Short mmCIF file of C-alpha atoms and ligand atoms in Angstrom, two decimals:
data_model
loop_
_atom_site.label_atom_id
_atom_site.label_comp_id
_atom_site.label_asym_id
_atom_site.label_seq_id
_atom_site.Cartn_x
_atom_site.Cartn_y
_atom_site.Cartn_z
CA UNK A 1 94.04 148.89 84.94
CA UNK A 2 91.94 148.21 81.86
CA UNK A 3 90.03 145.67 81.76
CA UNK A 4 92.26 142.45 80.25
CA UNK A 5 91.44 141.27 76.55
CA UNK A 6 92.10 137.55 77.74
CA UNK A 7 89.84 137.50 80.60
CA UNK A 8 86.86 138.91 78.98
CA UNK A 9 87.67 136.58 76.23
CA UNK A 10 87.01 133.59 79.02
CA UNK A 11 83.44 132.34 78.69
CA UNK A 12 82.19 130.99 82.03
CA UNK A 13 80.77 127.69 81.09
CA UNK A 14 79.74 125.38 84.63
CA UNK A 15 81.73 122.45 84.92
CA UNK A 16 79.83 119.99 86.90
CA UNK A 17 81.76 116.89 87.27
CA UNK A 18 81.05 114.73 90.30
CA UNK A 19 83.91 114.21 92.53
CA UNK A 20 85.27 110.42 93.28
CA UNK A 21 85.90 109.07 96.90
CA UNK A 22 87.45 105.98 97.60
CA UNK A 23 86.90 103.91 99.80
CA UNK A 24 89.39 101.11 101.13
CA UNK A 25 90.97 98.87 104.35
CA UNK A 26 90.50 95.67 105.10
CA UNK A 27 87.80 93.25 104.81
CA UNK A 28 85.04 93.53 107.11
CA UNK A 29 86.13 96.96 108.78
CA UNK A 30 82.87 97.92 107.44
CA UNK A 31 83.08 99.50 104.29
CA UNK A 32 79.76 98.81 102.33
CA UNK A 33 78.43 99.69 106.12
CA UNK A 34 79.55 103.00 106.19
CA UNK A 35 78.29 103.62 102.67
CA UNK A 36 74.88 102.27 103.55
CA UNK A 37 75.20 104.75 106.41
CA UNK A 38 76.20 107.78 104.09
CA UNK A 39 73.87 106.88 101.34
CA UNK A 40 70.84 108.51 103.63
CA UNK A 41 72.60 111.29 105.19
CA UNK A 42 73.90 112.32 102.00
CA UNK A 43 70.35 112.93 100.33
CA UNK A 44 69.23 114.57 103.43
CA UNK A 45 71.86 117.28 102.39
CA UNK A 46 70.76 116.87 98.90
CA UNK A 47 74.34 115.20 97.31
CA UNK A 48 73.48 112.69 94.66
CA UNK A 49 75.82 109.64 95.25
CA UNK A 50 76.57 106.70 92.63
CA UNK A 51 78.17 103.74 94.23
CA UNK A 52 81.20 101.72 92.64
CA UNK A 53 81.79 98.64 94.37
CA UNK A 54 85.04 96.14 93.98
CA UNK A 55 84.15 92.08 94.79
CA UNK A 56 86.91 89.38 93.79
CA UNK A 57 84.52 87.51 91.82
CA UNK A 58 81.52 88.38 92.45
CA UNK A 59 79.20 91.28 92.83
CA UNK A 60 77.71 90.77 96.16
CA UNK A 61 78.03 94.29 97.56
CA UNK A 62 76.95 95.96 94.71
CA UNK A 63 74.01 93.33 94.93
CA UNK A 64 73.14 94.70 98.74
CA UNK A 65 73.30 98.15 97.86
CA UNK A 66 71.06 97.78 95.16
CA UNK A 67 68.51 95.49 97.24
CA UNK A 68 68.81 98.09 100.19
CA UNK A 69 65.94 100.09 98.92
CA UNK A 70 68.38 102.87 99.63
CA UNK A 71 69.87 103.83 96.20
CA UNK A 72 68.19 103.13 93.10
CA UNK A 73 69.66 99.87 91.82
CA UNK A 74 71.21 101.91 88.79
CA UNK A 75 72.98 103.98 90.25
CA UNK A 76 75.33 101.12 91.69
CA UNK A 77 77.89 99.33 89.72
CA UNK A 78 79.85 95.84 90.40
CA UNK A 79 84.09 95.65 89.25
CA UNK A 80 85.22 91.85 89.78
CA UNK A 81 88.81 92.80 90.55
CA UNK A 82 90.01 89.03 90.15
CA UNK A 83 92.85 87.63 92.31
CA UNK A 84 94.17 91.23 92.95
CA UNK A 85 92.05 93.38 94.57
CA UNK A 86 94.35 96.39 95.07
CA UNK A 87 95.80 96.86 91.32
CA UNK A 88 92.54 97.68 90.25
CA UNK A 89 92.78 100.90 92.54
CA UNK A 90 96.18 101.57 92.03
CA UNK A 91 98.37 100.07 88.80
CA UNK A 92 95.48 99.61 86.90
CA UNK A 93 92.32 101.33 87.92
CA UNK A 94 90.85 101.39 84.27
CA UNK A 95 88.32 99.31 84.90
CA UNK A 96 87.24 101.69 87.95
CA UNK A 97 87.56 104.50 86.34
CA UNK A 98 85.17 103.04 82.82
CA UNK A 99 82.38 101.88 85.82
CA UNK A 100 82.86 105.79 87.36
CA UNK A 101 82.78 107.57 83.75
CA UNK A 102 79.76 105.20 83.06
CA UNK A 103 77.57 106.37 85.93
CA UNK A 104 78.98 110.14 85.67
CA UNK A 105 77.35 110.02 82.25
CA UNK A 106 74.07 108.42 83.24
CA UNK A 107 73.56 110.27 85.69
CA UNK A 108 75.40 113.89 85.04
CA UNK A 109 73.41 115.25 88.57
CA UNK A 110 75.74 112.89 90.98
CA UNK A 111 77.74 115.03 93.24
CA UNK A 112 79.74 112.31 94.57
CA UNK A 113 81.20 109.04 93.20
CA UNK A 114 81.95 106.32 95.73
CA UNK A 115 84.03 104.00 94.77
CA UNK A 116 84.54 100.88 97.31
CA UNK A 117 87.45 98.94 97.13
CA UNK A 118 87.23 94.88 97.55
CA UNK A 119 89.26 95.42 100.89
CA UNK A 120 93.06 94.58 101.14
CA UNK A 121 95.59 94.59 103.80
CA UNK A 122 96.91 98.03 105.25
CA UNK A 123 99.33 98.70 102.35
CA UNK A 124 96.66 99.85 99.78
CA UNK A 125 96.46 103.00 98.53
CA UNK A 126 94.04 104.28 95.77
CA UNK A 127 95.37 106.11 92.28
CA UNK A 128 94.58 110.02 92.42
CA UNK A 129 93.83 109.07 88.43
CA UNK A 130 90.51 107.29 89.74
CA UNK A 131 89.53 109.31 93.08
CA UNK A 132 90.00 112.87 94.59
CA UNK A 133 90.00 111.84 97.91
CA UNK A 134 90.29 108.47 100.26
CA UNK A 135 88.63 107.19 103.29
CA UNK A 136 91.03 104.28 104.57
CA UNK A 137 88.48 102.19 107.26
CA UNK A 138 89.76 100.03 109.89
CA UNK A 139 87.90 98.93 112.91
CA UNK A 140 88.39 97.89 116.84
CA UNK A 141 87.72 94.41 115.91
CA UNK A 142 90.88 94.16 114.04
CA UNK A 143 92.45 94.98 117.54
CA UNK A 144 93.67 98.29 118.89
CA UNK A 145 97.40 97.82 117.76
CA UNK A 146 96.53 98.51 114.23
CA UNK A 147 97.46 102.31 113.65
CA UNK A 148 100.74 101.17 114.87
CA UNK A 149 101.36 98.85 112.57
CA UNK A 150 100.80 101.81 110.12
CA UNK A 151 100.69 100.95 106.34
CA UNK A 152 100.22 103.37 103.74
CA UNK A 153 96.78 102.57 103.80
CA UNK A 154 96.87 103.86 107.56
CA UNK A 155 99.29 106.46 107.13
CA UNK A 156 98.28 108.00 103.89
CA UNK A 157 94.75 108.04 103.24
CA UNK A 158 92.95 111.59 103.58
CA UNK A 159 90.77 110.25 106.01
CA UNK A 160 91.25 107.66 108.22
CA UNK A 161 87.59 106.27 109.65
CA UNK A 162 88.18 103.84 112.72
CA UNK A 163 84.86 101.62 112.66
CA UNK A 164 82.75 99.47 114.89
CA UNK A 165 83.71 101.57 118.22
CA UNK A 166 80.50 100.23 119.82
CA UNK A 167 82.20 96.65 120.11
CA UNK A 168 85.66 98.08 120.97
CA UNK A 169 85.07 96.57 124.82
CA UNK A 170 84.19 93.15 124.07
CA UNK A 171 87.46 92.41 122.10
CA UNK A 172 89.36 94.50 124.64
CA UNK A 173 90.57 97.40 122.09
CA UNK A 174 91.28 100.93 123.80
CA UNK A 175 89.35 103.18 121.12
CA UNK A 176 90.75 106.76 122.62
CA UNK A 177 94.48 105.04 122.27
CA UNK A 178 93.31 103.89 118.99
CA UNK A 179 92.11 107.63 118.04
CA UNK A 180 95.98 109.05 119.80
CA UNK A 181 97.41 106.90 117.95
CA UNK A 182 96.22 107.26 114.55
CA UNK A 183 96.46 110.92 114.81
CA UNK A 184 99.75 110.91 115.97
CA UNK A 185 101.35 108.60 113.35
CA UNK A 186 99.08 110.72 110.53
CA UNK A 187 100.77 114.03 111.45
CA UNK A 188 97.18 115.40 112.82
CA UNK A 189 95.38 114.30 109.54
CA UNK A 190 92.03 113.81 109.95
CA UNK A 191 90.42 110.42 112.12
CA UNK A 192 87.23 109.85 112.75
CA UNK A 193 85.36 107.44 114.75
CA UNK A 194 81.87 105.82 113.50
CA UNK A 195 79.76 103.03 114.38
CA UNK A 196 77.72 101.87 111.72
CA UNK A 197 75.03 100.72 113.71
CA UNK A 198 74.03 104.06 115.49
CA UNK A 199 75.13 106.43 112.77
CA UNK A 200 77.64 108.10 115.10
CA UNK A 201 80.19 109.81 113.37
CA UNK A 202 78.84 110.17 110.22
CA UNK A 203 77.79 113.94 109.99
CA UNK A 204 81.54 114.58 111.20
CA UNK A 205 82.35 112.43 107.72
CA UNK A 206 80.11 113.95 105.55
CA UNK A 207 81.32 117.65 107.29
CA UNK A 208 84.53 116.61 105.94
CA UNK A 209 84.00 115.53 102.51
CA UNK A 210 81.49 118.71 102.14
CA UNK A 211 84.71 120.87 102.81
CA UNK A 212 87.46 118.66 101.56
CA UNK A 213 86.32 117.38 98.06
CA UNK A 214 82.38 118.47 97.57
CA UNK A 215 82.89 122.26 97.96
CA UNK A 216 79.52 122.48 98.89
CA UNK A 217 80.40 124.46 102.05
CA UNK A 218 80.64 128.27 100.58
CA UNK B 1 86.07 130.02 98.82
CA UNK B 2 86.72 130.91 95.23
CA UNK B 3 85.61 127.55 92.61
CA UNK B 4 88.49 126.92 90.16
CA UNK B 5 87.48 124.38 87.75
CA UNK B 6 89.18 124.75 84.61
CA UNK B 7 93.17 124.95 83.52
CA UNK B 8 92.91 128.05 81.03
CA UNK B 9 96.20 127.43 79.90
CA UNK B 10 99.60 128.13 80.62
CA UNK B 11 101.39 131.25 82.13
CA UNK B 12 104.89 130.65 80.05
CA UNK B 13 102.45 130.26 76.64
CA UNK B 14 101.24 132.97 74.92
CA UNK B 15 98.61 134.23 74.93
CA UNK B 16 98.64 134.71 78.90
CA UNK B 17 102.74 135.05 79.36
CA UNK B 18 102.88 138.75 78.54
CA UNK B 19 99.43 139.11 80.77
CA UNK B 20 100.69 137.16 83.48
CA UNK B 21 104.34 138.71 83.38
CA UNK B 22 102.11 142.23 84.15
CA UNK B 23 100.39 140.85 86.57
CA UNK B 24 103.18 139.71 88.80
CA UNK B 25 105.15 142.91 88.10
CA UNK B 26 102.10 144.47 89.96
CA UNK B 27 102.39 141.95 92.38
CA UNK B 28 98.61 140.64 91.59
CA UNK B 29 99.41 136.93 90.68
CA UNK B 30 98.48 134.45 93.81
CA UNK B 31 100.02 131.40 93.60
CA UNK B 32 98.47 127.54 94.30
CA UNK B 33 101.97 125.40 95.92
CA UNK B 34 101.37 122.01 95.05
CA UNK B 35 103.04 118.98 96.28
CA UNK B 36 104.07 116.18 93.33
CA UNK B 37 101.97 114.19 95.53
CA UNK B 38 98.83 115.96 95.11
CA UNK B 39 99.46 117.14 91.27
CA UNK B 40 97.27 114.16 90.13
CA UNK B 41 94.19 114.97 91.58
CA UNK B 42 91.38 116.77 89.86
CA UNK B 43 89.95 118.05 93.23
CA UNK B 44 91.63 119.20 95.87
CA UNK B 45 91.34 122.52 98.55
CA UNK B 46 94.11 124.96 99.94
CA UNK B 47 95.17 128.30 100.28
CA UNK B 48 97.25 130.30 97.44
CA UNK B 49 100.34 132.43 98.91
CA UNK B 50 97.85 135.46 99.56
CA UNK B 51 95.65 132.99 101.58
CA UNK B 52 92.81 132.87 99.19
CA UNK B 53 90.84 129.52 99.96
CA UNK B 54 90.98 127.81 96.73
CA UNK B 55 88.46 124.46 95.70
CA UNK B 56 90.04 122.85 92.99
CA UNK B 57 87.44 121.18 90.80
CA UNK B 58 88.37 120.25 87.21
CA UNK B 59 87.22 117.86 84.72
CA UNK B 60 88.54 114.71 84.42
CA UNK B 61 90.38 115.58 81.74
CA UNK B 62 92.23 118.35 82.68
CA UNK B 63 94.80 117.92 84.59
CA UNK B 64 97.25 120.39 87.17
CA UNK B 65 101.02 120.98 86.12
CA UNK B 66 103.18 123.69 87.01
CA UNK B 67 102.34 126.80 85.77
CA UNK B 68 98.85 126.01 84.88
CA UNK B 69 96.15 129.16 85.03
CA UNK B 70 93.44 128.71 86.78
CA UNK B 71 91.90 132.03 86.90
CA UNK B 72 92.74 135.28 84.89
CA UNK B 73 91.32 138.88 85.55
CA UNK B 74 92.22 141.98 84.30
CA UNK B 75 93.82 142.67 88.10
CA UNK B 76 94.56 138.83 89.29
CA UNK B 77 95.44 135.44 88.18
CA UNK B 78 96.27 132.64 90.39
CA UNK B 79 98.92 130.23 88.99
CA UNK B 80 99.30 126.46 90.01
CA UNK B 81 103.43 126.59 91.40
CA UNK B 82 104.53 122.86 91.32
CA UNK B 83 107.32 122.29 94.32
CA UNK B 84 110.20 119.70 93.91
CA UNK B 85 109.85 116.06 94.65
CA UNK B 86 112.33 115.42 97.00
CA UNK B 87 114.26 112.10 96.67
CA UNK B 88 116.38 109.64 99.01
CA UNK B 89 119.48 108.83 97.49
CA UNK B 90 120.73 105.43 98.24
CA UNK B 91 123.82 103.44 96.88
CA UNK B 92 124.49 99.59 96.80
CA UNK B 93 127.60 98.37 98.03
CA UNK B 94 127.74 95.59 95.31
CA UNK B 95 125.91 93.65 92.43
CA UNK B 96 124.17 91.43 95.02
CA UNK B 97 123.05 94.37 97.03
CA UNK B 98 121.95 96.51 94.10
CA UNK B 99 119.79 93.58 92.78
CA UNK B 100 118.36 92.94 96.46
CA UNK B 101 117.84 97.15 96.86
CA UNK B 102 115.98 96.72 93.48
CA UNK B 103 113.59 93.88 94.52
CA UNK B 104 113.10 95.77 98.19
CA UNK B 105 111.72 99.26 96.26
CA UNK B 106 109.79 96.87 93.65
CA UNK B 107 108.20 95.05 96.83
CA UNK B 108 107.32 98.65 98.68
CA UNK B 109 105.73 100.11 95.66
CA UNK B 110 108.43 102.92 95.50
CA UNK B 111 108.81 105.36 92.97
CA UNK B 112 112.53 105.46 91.40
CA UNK B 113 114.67 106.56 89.01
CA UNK B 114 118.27 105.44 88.44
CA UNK B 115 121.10 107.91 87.86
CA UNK B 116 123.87 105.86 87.37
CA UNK B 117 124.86 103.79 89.83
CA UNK B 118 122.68 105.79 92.35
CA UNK B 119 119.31 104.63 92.91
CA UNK B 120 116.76 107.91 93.62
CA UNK B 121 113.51 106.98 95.65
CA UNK B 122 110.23 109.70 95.91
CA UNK B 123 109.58 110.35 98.94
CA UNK B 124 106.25 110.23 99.05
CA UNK B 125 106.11 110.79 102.83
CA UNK B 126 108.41 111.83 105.72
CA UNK B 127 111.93 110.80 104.82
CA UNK B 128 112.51 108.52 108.58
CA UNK B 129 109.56 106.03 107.03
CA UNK B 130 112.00 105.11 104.03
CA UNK B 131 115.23 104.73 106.20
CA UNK B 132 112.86 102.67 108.85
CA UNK B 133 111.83 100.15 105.94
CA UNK B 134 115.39 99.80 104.82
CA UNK B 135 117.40 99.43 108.19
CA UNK B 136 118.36 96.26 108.04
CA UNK B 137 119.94 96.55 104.88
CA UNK B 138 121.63 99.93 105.78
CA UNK B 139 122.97 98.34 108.97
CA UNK B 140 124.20 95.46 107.26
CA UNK B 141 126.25 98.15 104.88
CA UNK B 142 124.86 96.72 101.93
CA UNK B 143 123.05 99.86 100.74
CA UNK B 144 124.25 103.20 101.64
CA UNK B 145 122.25 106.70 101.71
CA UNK B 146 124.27 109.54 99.71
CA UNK B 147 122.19 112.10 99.84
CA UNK B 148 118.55 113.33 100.27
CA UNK B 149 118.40 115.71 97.12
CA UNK B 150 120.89 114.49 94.64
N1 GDP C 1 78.85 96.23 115.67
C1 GDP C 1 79.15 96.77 114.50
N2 GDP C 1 79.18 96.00 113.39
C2 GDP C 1 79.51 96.59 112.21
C3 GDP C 1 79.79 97.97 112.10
N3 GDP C 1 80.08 98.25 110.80
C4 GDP C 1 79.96 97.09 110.14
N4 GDP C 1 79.60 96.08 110.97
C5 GDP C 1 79.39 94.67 110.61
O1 GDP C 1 80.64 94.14 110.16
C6 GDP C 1 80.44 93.20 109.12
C7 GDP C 1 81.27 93.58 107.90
O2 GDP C 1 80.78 94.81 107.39
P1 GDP C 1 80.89 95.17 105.84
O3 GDP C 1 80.28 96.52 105.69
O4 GDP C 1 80.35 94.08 105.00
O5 GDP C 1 82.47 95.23 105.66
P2 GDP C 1 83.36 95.47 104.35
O6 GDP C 1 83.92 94.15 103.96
O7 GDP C 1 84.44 96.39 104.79
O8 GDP C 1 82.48 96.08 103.32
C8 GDP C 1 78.95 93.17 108.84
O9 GDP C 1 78.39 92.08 109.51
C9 GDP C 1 78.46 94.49 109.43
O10 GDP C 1 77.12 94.43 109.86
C10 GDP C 1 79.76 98.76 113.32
O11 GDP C 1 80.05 99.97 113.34
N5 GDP C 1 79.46 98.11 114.49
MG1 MG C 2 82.14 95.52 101.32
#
């Protein structure tokens, strides 16, 4: 066949755009935890990260982040969501999306966007306008009957992390039910299990953002 | 895994209809199914028909439809193919049901349309979640399901 007009016509121009993860679930299942976790192990693969964080009314997590010494403070951003913290992810993520477009521009390197929600109850779900991908994270504190209480949160995130597995024994919660569970009622969608204070689990994460969203596994 | 990270236009416009129309004659167009679920996103990874591992990447402004081109050769082109949303068809048995039905889908965050008298919900997951949240209603005969694709 000869070769086609159109396609030589096609100028290959790169198109580096960093890709957005959210991350939601409910309050202290250990969100900014996990991100302080993946902030490390994702420069150790060499992904640049820019952090998005979601407070009611305030900016504390975007203030710990930046006084982590683990990110440079300007590469973190602070969204007040007000009284509702999940319409900023969902009806109305412009606010989200302004703080994401801001730090893609200042910093056109980033690989990844992370953008944390201000934590919710088990129905929120993030807009595919303002993130590729979602990590959902609950933890054994919240007890063990939580993946059965499902959610869309639960149920229809990309990734569902279940947090804090080191602790599961003093507050009684079976984590391997947990795990059964969760994968059963997600139709074999991914769970993973992480404690935050020993790092476990998080090279299974970052193995499945690298193939999911980053593309950096060709 | 082949990088796709621009929407070069559209396989019913010209110029790439009459390229694309060739191409699939010769049986060399691999098509991307996407769910009305995942349409939305700007990054996203699967398999086209031929089982060519595709990474999605595009710009924030682009955006994924049906039909969209996302890569052209002189022998191949792989072509975004949208499938149907599938609906749940439910019916209120009166004015009081159809205005509690209304505030139930509101409260769940469902996506509807109205035909009529007919109220269509997305289903945005497996069908059994939907007639789980709205049991008591539908055993009370207050709302009745008429059909899953009408
Ligand atoms: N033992 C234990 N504590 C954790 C873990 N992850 C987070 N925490 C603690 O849980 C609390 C809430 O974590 P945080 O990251 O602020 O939760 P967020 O509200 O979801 O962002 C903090 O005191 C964390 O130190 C974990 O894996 N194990
Ligand atoms: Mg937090």
């Amino acid at each position: 066949m000869p070769k086609s007009s159109i396609a030589m016509e096609l100028t290959k121009t790169p198109n580096k755009t960093a890709a957005r993860v959210g991350i939601g679930g409910p309050v202290g299942s250990g969100k900014t935890a996990l991100i302080e976790q993946l902030i490390p192990a994702l420069a150790e693969r060499g992904i640049e990260v820019a952090v998005v964080t979601n407070d009611l009314v305030t900016k504390e997590d975007a203030l710990r982040l930046q006084r982590s010494g683990l990110i440079s403070p300007e590469r973190v951003l602070a969204v007040e969501a007000g009284a509702c913290p999940h319409t900023i992810i969902r009806e109305d993520p412009s606010l989200n999306i302004a703080a994401a477009d801001t730090l893609a521009q200042n910093f056109p390197q980033a690989d990844v966007i992370l953008i944390e929600s201000g934590g919710d109850n088990l129905a929120s779900t993030f807009s595919l306008d303002l993130v590729d991908y979602w990590i959902f994270v609950i933890d054994t504190g919240g007890g063990d009957d939580i993946p059965r209480k499902r959610g869309p949160g639960i149920i229809r995130s990309d990734l569902l992390v279940i947090n804090k597995i080191d602790i599961g024994p003093y507050v009684g919660a079976d984590v391997d039910s947990m795990q059964k569970e969760a994968s059963e009622i997600r139709e074999g969608r991914p769970v993973i299990l992480t404690d935050c204070k020993k790092q476990t689990g998080i090279k299974e994460l970052i193995d499945c953002l690298v193939h999911n969203v980053l593309f950096l596994d060709a | 895994m082949e990088v796709l990270d621009t929407v070069i236009g559209f396989a019913s416009d010209a110029p790439f209809d009459a390229e694309i129309h060739l191409l699939s004659h010769a049986g060399k167009v691999e098509y991307l199914d996407i769910s009305p679920n995942d349409v939305s996103r700007r990054r996203i990874r699967l398999s086209t028909d031929k089982g060519t591992d595709c990474a999605i990447a595009l710009a924030r402004e682009q955006r994924l439809a049906d039909g969209a081109v996302l890569k052209l050769e002189s022998d191949r082109a792989i072509v975004v193919r949208l499938s149907e949303q599938e609906w749940l068809a439910v019916s209120a048995c009166d004015q009081a049901a159809a205005l509690e039905l209304g505030y139930f889908a509101g409260n769940l965050h469902w996506k509807v349309r109205f035909d009529g008298t007919i109220l269509l919900i997305a289903l945005e997951g497996p069908m059994q979640t939907y007639l789980d949240r709205l049991e008591v209603i539908l055993a009370q005969g207050k709302v009745k399901v008429v059909g899953p694709n009408d």
